[in-house]
Amino acid sequence: MNSKIKLAFEKIVGTSNIITNDLNPFNTDWMNKYVGSSQIVLTPQTTVQVSQILKFCNENLLKVVPQSGNTGLVGGSVPINDEIIISLKKMNKIQEFDLNSAILTSESGVILDNLNNYLLQYKYQMPWDLGARGSCLLGGNISTNAGGLNVVKHGLLRNYILGLEVVLPNGKILNLLNKNRKDNTGTDLKQLFIGSEGTLGIITKANVLCIPIPNEKKVFFLELKSFQDVIKVLQKVKRNEQLLAFEFMEGRILYKNMHRHNGNQLPFQFQEDRYYVLIEISGQSINVDSFSMDMMEFTQEIIMNQSEKEAQFLWKLREEIAESMGKMGYVLKYDVSIPPDKFEWLVNQIYPKREGPFHVYYGHVGDGNVHINIVFEQLEDLHKEEDKIEQKLFGLVKSEGGSISAEHGIGQHKRKYMELQKGKDVLECMNEIKRLFDPNGIMNPNKLL
Ligand code: FAD
Ligand code: MLT
Ligand code: ZN
C-alpha cells in the first residue's frame, strides 16, 4: 500500500481504524471459495468518515469493497484483487425505536441478533430472520435484500425498509431517511440500493418497520414418504395466515448429520430416502389442533416441540445444514426460485438417478426457493464442473420462469448469467444506473454487473 494513500486514510479515520495485518478473515469468504488480496481494511465510525473515504477513493480511482458481516454466499463481500475493504462493523449504534410507529432507526453496522435483543424490551422484533443472525449486519442484509426463514408470513425485507442514508461513490451523503409509513413523493430512490450488493453506494443508516413478537408459537417436524407429500402438506397449510415458516430437508442430509447429535433426542431416526419438513406457526393466539389435523392427512410421523429448548433444537437441525455441508468440502451452492412442485424434478435433471458427487436439496419450500448444494473435495474439481452444471441448471430455471437467485444475490459467482436472467435491455438499464452513480467504477467492481 502506497504510503501517501495510507497517510490520507489516517487523516480521515485515524490509525486505530486502519487494519493492515492479518487480513485473511476480511479477504476470504464464509465458504473459503473466494480469496482476495486487499492490503488494507478501513473501519470508519461515522457517515462523514465514509463520505471522506469514498471521495478520496473516487478522486484517486481507488476501488473499494463494502463489507458487513462477511457471511454472504456469492463472494460479494470480499475483494477480487487488492480493492480497499470498507468494513461497517464499527458503525454499530442503534439510535431509537419509536413505539407509536414501530420504526427502528439504526446505523447499518449492527448485528441482526443485537437488533433483536434491543427490540425485546419493546416486545418487537426484526421482520426477517436467517441462520447468519449472529454475524450478519443490518447493512449487509439490506444490500442483499436478504430472504430467510420467515418470508412465507412476513414477505421480503425490501417491504420493511422505510428509509436509508447512503454515501455515494463521489462522497455525497444521500439523505433518504424517512419515518413515515406513507411517503408518496416520486421515485423511491432507496429501492435502488436495497439488493444492489454494494455496487451503487454504501448504506450507513436505515429506518426499519418492525413487527410485534407473537405471544405463541409452535414448531412441528414431519417425516414424509415422498416429495409429492411435501407439496400436498404445503397446499394444505399455506392458506393459514399463522404459518410462519415451511422448510424442507432431504433425508440424506439429516441422516448424514445424525452423528452431530449423539445423546440428544432426535425427532426421528432419520432415513436417507425420506423427506422432512419443519413448520412453524405463530400468532397472538394459535390453533395447534387445526394445523395438526391438516398435517395428519398425510403422515402420522409428526413431532411438536414441548419447550422453547426443543423448538430451538428442531430449528438447529435445519439451520446447521449450511455449516455441515461446508465441513464436507467445497460447496457449489444454489438458491434458485422455481415453483415448489418442480424442486425434485430440477435436481433429477441435473443428477439423473441422483448419481454424481454428494448433493442435497433443501430450503424454503414455502416461498418457492430451493437450495441445491453439491460438495467437492477439491476446489479445482468444483471449478471444473461449475460451468456445465450452471448452464444446465440456470437454463432450466429460466425456462420454468424462475430466478437464478432467490436470496443470496449474484456477487462474483453468478455474474455471467445475469444476461440470461434479465435479458439485454434490462441489463443495459441496470448498467446505465451503475454508470450514473459510479462513473469511475470504484464500487465493488466486477460484482453483480
Ligand atoms: P456481507 O456478506 O458482508 O455483504 C454482502 C453484500 O452486501 C456484499 O456485496 C457487500 O459488498 C454488500 N454490503 C455489505 N454491507 C454494505 C453496506 N453497508 N452498504 C452497501 N453494501 C454493503 N441469506 C439469505 O438471504 N437467506 C438466508 O436464509 C441465509 N442464511 C444464511 C445462513 C448462513 C449460515 C450463512 C453463512 C449465510 C446465510 N445467508 C442467507 C447469506 C448472508 O447471510 C446474507 O446474504 C446476509 O444478508 C449478508 O449479510 P452480511 O452482513 O454478512 O453482509
Ligand atoms: C439457508 O437457507 O440455510 C441459507 O440460505 C444458507 C444456505 O443456502 O445453505
Ligand atoms: Zn436460504
Short mmCIF file of N, CA and C and ligand atoms in Angstrom, two decimals, residues 148-149 318 335 362-364 369 371 407-408, ligand 3:
data_model
loop_
_atom_site.label_atom_id
_atom_site.label_comp_id
_atom_site.label_asym_id
_atom_site.label_seq_id
_atom_site.Cartn_x
_atom_site.Cartn_y
_atom_site.Cartn_z
N GLY A 148 -34.58 -15.59 3.84
CA GLY A 148 -34.52 -16.23 5.14
C GLY A 148 -35.72 -17.07 5.47
N LEU A 149 -35.99 -17.16 6.78
CA LEU A 149 -36.84 -18.24 7.28
C LEU A 149 -38.31 -17.84 7.48
N ARG A 318 -32.34 -27.91 10.96
CA ARG A 318 -32.49 -27.26 9.66
C ARG A 318 -31.34 -26.28 9.39
N ASP A 335 -29.42 -21.11 -4.98
CA ASP A 335 -30.57 -20.61 -4.21
C ASP A 335 -31.67 -20.16 -5.18
N TYR A 362 -32.66 -28.64 -0.23
CA TYR A 362 -33.38 -28.27 0.98
C TYR A 362 -33.80 -26.81 0.80
N GLY A 363 -34.56 -26.32 1.76
CA GLY A 363 -34.81 -24.88 1.68
C GLY A 363 -36.21 -24.44 1.95
N HIS A 364 -36.47 -23.24 1.43
CA HIS A 364 -37.67 -22.51 1.81
C HIS A 364 -38.81 -22.85 0.83
N ASN A 369 -38.29 -21.38 -2.97
CA ASN A 369 -36.84 -21.16 -3.05
C ASN A 369 -36.12 -22.43 -2.58
N HIS A 371 -32.59 -24.70 -2.19
CA HIS A 371 -31.12 -24.68 -2.16
C HIS A 371 -30.62 -26.02 -2.65
N GLU A 407 -32.31 -15.48 -3.07
CA GLU A 407 -31.98 -14.71 -1.86
C GLU A 407 -30.51 -14.38 -1.67
N HIS A 408 -29.58 -15.16 -2.13
CA HIS A 408 -28.17 -14.88 -1.81
C HIS A 408 -27.59 -13.77 -2.67
ZN ZN B 3 -31.85 -19.89 2.41
#
